[in-house]
CSV table of C-alpha atoms and ligand atoms in Angstrom, one decimal:
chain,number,residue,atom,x,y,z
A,1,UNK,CA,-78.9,-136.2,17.5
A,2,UNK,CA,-79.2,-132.6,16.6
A,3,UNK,CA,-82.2,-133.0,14.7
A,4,UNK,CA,-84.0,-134.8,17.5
A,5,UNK,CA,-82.8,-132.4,20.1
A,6,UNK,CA,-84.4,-129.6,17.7
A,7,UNK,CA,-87.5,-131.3,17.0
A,8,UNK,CA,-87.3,-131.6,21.1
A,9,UNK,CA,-87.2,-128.1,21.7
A,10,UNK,CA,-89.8,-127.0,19.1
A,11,UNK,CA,-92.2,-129.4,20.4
A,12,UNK,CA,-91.7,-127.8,23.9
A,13,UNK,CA,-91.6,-124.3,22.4
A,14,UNK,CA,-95.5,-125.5,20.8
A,15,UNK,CA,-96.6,-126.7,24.0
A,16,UNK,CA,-95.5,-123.6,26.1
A,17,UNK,CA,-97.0,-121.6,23.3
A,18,UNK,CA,-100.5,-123.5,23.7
A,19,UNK,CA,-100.3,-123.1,26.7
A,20,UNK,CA,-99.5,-119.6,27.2
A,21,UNK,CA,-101.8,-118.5,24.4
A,22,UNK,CA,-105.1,-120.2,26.2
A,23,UNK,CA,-103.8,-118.7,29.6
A,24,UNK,CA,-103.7,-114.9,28.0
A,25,UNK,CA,-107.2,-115.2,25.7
A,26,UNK,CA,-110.1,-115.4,27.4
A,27,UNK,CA,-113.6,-116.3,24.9
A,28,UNK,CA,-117.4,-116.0,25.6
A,29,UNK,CA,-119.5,-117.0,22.9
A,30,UNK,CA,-123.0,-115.4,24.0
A,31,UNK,CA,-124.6,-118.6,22.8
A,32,UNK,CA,-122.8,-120.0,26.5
A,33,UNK,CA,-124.8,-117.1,28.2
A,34,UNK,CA,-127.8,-118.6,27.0
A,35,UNK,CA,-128.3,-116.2,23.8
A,36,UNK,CA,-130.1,-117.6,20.7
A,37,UNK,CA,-129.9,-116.6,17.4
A,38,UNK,CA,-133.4,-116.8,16.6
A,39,UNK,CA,-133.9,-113.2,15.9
A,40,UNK,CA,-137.3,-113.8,18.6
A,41,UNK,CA,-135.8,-114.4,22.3
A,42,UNK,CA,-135.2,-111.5,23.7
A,43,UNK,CA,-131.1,-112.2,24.4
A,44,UNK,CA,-130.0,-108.6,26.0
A,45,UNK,CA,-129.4,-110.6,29.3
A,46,UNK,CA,-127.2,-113.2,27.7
A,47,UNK,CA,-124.9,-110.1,25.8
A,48,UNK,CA,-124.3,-108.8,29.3
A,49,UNK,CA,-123.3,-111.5,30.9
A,50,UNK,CA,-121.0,-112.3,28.0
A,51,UNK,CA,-119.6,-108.5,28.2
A,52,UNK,CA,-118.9,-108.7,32.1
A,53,UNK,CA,-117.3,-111.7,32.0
A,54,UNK,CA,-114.9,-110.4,29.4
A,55,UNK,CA,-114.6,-106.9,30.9
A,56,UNK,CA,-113.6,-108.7,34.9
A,57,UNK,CA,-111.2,-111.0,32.6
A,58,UNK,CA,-108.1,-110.5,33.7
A,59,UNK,CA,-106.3,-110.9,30.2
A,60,UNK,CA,-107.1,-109.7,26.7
A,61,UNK,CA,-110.7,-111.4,25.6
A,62,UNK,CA,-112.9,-112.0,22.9
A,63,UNK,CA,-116.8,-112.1,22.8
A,64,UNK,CA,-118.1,-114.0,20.0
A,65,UNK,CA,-121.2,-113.9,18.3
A,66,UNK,CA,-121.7,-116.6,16.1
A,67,UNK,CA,-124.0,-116.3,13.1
A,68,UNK,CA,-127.6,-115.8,13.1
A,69,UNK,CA,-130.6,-113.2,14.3
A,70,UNK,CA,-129.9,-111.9,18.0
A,71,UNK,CA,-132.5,-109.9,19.5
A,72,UNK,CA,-131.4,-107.3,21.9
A,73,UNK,CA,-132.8,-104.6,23.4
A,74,UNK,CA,-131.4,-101.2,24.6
A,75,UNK,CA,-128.4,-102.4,26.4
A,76,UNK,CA,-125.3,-100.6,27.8
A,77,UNK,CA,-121.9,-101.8,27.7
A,78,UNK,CA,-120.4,-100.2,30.7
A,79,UNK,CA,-116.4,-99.9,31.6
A,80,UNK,CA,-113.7,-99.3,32.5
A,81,UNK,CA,-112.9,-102.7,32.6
A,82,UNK,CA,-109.7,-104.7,33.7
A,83,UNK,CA,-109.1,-106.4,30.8
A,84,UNK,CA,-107.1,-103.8,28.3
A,85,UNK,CA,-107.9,-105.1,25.1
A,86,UNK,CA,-111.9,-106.7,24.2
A,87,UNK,CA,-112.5,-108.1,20.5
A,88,UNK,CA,-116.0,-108.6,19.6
A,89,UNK,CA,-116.2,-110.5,16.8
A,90,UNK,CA,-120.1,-110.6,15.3
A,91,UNK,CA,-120.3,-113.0,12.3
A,92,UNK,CA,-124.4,-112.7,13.2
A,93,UNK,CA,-126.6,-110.2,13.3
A,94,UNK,CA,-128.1,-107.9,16.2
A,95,UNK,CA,-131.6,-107.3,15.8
A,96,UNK,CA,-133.5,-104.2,17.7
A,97,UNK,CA,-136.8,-105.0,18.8
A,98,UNK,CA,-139.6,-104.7,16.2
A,99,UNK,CA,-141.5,-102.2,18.4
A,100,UNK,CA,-140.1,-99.0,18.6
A,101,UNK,CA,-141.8,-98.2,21.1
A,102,UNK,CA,-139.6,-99.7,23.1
A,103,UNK,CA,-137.1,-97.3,22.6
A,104,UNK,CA,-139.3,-94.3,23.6
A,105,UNK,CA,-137.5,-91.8,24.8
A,106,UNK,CA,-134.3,-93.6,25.1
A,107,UNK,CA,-131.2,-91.7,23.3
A,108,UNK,CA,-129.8,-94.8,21.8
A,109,UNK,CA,-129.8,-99.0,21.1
A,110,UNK,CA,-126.3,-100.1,21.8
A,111,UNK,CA,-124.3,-98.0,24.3
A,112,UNK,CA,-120.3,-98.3,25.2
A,113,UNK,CA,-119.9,-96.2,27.8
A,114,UNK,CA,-115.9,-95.0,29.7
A,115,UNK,CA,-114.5,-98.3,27.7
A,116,UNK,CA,-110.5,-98.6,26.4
A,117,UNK,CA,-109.4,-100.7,23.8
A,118,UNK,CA,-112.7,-102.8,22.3
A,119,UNK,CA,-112.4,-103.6,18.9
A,120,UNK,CA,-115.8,-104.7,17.0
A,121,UNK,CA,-114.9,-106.8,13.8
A,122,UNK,CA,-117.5,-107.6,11.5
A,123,UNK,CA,-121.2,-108.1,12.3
A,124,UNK,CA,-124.6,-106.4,10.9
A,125,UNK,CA,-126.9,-104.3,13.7
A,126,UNK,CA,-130.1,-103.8,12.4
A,127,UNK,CA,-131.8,-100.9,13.7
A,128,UNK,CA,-135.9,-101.7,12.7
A,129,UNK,CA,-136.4,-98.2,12.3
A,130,UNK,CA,-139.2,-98.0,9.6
A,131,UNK,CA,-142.3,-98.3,12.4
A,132,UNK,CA,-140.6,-95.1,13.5
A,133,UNK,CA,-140.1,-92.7,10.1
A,134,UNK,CA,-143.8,-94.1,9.5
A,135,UNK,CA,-144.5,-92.4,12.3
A,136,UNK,CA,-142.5,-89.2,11.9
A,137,UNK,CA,-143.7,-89.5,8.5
A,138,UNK,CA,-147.7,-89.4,9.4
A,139,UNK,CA,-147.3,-86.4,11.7
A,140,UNK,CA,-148.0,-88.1,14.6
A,141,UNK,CA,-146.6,-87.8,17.9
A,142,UNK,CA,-143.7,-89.7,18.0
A,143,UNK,CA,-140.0,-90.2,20.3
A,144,UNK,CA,-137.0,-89.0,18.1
A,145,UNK,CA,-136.0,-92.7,17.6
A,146,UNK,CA,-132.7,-94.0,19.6
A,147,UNK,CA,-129.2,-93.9,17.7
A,148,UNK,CA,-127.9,-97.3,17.1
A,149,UNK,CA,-124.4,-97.9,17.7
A,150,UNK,CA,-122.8,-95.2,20.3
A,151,UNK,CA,-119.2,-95.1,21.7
A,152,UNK,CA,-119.1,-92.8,24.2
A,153,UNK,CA,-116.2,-91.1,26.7
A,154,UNK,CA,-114.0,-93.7,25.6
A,155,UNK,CA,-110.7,-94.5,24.0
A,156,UNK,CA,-108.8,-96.8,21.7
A,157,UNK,CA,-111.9,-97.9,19.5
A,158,UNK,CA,-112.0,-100.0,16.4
A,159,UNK,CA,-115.0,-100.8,14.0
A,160,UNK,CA,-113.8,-102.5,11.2
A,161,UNK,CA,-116.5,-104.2,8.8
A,162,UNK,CA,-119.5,-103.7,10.8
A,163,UNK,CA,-122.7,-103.2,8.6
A,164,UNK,CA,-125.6,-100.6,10.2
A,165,UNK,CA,-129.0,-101.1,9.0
A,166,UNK,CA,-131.9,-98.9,9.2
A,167,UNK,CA,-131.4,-97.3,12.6
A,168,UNK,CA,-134.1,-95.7,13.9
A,169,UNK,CA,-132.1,-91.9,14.1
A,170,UNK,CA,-127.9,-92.1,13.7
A,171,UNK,CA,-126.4,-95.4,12.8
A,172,UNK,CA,-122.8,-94.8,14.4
A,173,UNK,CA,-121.8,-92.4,17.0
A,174,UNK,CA,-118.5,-91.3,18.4
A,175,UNK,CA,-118.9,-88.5,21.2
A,176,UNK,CA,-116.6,-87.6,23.5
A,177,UNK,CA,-113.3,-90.2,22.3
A,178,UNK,CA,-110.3,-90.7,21.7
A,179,UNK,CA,-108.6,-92.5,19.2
A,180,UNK,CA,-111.0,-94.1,16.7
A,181,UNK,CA,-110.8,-96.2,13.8
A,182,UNK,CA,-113.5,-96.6,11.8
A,183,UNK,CA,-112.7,-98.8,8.9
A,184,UNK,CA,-114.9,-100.6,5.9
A,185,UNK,CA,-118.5,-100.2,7.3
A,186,UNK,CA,-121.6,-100.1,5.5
A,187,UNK,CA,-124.4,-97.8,6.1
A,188,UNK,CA,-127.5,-98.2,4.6
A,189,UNK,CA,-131.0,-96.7,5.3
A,190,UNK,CA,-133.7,-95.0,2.8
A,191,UNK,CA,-133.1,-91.9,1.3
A,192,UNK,CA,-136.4,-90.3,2.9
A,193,UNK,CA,-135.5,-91.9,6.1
A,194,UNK,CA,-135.4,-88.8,8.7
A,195,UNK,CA,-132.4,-88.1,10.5
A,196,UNK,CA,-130.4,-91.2,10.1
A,197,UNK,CA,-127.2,-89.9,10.1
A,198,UNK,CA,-124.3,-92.4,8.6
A,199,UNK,CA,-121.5,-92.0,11.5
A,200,UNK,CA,-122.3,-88.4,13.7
A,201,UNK,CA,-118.8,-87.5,15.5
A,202,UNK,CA,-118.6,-84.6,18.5
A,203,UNK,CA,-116.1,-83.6,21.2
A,204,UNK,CA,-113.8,-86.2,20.1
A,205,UNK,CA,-110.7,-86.2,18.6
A,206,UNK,CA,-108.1,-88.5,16.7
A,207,UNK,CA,-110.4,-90.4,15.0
A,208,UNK,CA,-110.0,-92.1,11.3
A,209,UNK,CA,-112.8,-92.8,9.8
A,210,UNK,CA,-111.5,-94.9,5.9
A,211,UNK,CA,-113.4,-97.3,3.3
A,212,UNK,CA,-117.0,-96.1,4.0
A,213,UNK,CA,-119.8,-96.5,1.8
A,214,UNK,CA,-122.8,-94.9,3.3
A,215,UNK,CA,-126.5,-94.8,1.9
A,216,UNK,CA,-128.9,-92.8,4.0
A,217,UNK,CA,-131.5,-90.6,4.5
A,218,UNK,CA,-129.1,-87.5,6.0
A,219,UNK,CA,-125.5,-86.8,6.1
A,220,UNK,CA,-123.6,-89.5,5.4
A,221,UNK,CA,-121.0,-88.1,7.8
A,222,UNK,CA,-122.1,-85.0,10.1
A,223,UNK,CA,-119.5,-83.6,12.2
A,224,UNK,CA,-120.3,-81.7,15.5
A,225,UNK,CA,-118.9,-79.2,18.0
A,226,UNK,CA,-115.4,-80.1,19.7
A,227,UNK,CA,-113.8,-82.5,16.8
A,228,UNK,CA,-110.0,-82.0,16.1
A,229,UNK,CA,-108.1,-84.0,14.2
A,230,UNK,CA,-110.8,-85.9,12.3
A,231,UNK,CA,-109.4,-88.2,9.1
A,232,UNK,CA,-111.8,-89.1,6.7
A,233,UNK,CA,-110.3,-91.5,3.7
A,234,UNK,CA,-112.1,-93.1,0.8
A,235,UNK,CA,-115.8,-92.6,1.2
A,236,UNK,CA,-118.8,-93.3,-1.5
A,237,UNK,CA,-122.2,-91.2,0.0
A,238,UNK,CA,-125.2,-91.3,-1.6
A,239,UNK,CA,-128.7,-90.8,-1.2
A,240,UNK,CA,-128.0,-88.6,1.7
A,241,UNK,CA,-127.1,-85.5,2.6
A,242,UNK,CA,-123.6,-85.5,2.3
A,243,UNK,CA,-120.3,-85.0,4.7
A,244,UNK,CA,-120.8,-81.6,6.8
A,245,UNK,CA,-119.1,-79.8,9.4
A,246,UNK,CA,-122.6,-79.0,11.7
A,247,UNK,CA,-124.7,-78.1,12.5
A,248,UNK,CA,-122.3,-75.7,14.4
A,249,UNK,CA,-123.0,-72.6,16.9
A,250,UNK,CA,-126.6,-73.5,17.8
A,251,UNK,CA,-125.2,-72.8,21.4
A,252,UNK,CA,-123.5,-70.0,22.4
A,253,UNK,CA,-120.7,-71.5,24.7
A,254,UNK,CA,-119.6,-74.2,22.1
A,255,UNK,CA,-116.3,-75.9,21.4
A,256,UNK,CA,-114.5,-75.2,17.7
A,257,UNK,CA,-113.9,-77.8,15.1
A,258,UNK,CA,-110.4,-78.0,13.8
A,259,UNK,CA,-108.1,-80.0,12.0
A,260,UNK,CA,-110.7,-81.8,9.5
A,261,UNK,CA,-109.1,-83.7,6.9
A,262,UNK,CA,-111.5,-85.2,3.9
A,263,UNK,CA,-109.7,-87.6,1.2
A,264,UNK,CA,-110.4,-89.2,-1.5
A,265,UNK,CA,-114.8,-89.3,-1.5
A,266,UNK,CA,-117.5,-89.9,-4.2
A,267,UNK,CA,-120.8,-88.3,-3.8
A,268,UNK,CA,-123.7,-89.4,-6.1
A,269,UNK,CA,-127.2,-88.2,-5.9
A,270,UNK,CA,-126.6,-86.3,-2.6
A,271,UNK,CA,-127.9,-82.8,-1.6
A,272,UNK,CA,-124.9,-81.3,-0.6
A,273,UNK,CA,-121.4,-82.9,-1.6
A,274,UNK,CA,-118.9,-80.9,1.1
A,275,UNK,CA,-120.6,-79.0,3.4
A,276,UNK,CA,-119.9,-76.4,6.3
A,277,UNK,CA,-123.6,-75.5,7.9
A,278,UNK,CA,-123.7,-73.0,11.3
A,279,UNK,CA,-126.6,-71.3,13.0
A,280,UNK,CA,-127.4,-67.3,12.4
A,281,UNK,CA,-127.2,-67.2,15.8
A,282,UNK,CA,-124.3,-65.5,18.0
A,283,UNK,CA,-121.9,-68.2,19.5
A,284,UNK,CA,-118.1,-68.8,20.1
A,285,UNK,CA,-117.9,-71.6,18.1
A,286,UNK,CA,-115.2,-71.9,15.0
A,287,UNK,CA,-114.0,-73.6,11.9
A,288,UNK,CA,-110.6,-74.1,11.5
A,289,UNK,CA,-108.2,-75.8,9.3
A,290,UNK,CA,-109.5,-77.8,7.1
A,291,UNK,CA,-108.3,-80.0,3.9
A,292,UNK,CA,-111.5,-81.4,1.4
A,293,UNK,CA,-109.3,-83.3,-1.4
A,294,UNK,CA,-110.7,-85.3,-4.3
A,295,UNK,CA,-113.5,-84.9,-4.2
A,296,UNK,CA,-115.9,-86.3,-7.5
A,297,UNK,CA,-119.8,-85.1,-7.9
A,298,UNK,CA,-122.1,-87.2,-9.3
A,299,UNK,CA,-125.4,-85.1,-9.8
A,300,UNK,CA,-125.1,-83.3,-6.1
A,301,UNK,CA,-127.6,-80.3,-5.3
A,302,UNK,CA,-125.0,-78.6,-3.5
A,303,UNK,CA,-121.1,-79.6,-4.4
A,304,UNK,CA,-119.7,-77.1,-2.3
A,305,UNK,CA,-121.4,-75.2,0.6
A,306,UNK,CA,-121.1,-73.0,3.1
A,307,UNK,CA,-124.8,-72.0,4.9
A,308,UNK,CA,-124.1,-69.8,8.2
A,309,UNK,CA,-127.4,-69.0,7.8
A,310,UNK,CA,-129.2,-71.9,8.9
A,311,UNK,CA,-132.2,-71.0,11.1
A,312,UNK,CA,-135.3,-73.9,10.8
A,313,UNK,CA,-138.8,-71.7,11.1
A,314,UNK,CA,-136.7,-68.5,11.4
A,315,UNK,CA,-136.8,-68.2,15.1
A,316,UNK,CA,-134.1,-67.8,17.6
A,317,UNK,CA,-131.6,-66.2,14.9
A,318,UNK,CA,-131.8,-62.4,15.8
A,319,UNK,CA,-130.4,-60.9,13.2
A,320,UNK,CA,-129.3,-64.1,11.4
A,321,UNK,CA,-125.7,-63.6,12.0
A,322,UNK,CA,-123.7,-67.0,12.9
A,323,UNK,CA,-120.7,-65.8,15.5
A,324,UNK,CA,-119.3,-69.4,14.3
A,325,UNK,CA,-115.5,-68.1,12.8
A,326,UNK,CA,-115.0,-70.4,9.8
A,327,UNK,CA,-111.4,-70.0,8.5
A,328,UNK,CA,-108.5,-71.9,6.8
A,329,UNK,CA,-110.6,-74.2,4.6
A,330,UNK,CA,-109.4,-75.7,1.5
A,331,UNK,CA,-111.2,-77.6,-1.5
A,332,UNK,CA,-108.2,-79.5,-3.8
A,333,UNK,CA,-109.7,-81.1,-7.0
A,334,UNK,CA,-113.2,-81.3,-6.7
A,335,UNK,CA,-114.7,-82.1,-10.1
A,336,UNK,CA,-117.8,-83.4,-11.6
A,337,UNK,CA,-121.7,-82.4,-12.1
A,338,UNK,CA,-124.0,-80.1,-10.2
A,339,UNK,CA,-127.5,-80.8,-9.7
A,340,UNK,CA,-128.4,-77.1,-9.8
A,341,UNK,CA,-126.7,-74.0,-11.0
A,342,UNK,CA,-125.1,-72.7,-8.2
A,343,UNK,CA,-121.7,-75.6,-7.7
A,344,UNK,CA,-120.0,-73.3,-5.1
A,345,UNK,CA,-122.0,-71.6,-2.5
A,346,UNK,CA,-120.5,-69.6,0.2
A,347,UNK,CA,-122.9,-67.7,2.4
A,348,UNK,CA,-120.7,-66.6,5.1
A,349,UNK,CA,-121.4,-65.0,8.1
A,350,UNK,CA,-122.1,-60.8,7.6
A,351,UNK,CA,-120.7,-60.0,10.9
A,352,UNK,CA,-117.8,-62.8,10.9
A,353,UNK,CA,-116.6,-63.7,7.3
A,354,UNK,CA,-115.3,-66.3,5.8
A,355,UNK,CA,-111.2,-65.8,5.7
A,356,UNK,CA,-108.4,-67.9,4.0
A,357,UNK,CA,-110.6,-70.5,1.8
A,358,UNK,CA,-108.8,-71.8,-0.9
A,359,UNK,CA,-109.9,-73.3,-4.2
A,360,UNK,CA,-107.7,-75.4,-6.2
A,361,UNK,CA,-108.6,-77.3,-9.3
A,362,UNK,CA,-111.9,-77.3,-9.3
A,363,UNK,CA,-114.4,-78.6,-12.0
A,364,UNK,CA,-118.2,-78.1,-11.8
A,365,UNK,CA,-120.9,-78.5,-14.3
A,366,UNK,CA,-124.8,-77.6,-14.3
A,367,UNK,CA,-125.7,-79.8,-17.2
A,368,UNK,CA,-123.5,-79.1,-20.4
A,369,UNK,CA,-122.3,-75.8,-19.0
A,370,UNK,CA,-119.7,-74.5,-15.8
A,371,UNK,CA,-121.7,-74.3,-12.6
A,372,UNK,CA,-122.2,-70.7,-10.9
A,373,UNK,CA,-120.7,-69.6,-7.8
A,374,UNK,CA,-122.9,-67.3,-5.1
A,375,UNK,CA,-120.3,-66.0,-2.7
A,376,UNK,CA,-121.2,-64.1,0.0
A,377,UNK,CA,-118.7,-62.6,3.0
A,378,UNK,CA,-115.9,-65.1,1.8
A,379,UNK,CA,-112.1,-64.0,1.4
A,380,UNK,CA,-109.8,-66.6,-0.1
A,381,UNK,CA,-107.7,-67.4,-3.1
A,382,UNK,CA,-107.7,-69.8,-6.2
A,383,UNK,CA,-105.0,-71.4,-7.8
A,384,UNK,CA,-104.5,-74.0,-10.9
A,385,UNK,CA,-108.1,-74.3,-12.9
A,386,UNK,CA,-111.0,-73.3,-10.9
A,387,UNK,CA,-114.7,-73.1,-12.6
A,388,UNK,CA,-116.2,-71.8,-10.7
A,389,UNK,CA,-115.0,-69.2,-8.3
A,390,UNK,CA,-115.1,-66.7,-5.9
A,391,UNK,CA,-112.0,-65.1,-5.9
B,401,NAG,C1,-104.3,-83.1,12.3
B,401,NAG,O1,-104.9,-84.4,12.3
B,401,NAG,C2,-104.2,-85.5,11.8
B,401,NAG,C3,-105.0,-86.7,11.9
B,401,NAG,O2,-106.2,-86.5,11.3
B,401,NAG,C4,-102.9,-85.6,12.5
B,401,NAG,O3,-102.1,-86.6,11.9
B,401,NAG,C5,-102.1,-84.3,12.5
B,401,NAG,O4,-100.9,-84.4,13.3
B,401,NAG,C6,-103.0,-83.2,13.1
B,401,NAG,N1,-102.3,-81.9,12.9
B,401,NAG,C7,-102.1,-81.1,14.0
B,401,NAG,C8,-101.4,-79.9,13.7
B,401,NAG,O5,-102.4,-81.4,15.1
């Protein structure tokens, strides 16, 4: 009699939980909104409708997109939105129109804009950028190619597992956020692809970036004005240009950079490994507080760098002194092969120096012998084994 009774109330328990469960989750597969994964209908429409239903819905929701070729054009995901939490799992993939023309003149492909609490798991966007670095390439006169994947003024993000495909100009993009997770994607575009940045973050902060591997054709991780409390954990880069803090202090009212953490990241084939790159050119912008740990170099140009001298065609840098402050920055265990002689290079600022760097086991070699060090306007200490050094 027990055991019935028990069997009694677990079947009730299952059928309230059925119950609740397809009260609380809302789905839209964007094949119901008329999408077709056919990688030739043009099925921007269909995503929208899909993403307003879920974003009215009253309860968490999911959109799905099932597999196959989507094409969508430039297309904005607009919040805030009632529902607090949106998943959008992509087992397919979202395919940019073959014309980049298209995209003249527009900043970016895929757009979420004042949104809280989306989570995108999984999926490929593919960003059909090659029409455009052909262009670039031939001189002619061409847009400067929309970014592909942008999250901005937004909050409580997650991109777990999504692969970015030749984008036209930055793959990922996190500017002005809070709270972002970006975990497991995959990043690939040519090495002599211009300006296709792995994942660009600016004004943003809390966000966790872990279990990247990034190919491209610039930095593999470029961090801009206004980003505290950045987490980087477990990334392979390479070709590219490697992770750097910049280009900083092209403005003259700009917002600092603090509280940068980089763990655990291979760099092979890059041009710069870790890198800290500012404008000669007067500004209020800083650098502060920053960890680069374990770091290995696999035949990079530029292991460790510091250029506060950057100034493209030498104009608008009188005097080529950067007013960007760059201070409190520490390299632990950084080890492995240079691809020219000079492994650390700090070329700090002559009118605002480099203060408090530290070096801590560090290992660089220029073929069978130590690297060289070229330090200019830098104050700092070195503890443990440190070839080369500055201090
Ligand atoms: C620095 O950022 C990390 C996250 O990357 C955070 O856990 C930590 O609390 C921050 N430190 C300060 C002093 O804000």
């Amino acid at each position: 009699m027990t055991q019935i009774m028990c069997s009694f109330r677990l079947l009730l328990l299952a059928i309230l939980m059925i119950h609740f469960s397809s009260s609380v989750k809302a789905s839209y597969d964007v094949t119901s909104f008329g999408a077709k994964p056919n990688g030739r209908t043009d099925s921007t429409k269909s995503f929208i409708s899909a993403w307003t239903a879920a974003c009215h819905s009253t309860n968490p929701a999911t959109i799905h997109v099932p597999s196959g070729f989507f094409l969508i054009g430039p297309v904005t995901f607009n919040g805030p939105c009632r529902s607090s939490r949106i998943t959008i799992q992509i087992d397919g993939t979202l395919v940019a129109p073959s014309n980049y023309a298209n995209l003249r003149n527009l900043e970016q492909w895929i757009l979420f804009d004042h949104v809280d609490g989306i989570s995108v798991y999984g999926g490929t966007i593919d960003g059909h950028g090659s029409p455009l670095w052909a262009c670039k390439a031939a001189g002619r006169n061409c847009p400067a190619g929309a970014r592909s994947l942008v999250f901005r003024n937004s909050k409580n993000i997650l991109i777990s597992g999504l692969t970015s495909i030749n984008s036209e100009r930055f793959h990922i993009v996190i500017d002005g956020c809070q709270v972002v997770t970006v975990h497991g994607v995959r990043i690939t575009a040519p090495g002599n692809s211009p300006n296709t940045d792995g994942i660009h973050v600016q004004s943003s902060t809390d966000v966790t970036i872990t279990g990247a591997g990034i190919k491209t054709g610039d930095d593999c991780i470029s961090i801009g004005p206004g980003t505290t409390n950045l987490w980087i954990e477990k990334v392979t880069c390479g070709p590219g240009h490697g992770i750097s803090i910049g280009s900083l202090g092209n403005e003259y009212e700009e917002k600092g950079v603090e509280n940068v953490t980089v763990k655990t990241a291979v760099f092979t084939g890059t041009e710069n490994g870790l890198r800290i790159k500012t404008w000669g050119r007067p500004s209020e912008g800083f650098v502060k507080g920053v960890v680069f740990e374990h770091a290995m170099m696999q035949n990079v140009r530029n292991p460790i760098i510091i250029d506060q001298n950057y100034c493209p065609h030498e104009k608008r840098c009188p005097g080529q002194n950067s007013g960007v402050k760059i201070s409190q920055v520490n390299y632990m265990d950084v080890q492995g092969s240079s691809a020219s002689q000079v492994g650390i290079n700090f070329d700090c600022s002559a009118s605002n120096p480099c203060t408090g760097i530290g070096l801590q086991d560090i290992k660089l070699t220029y073929g069978n012998k130590p690297a060289k060090s070229f330090c200019e306007h830098v104050h700092g200490t070195a503890s443990g084994s440190v070839v080369p050094s500055c201090f």
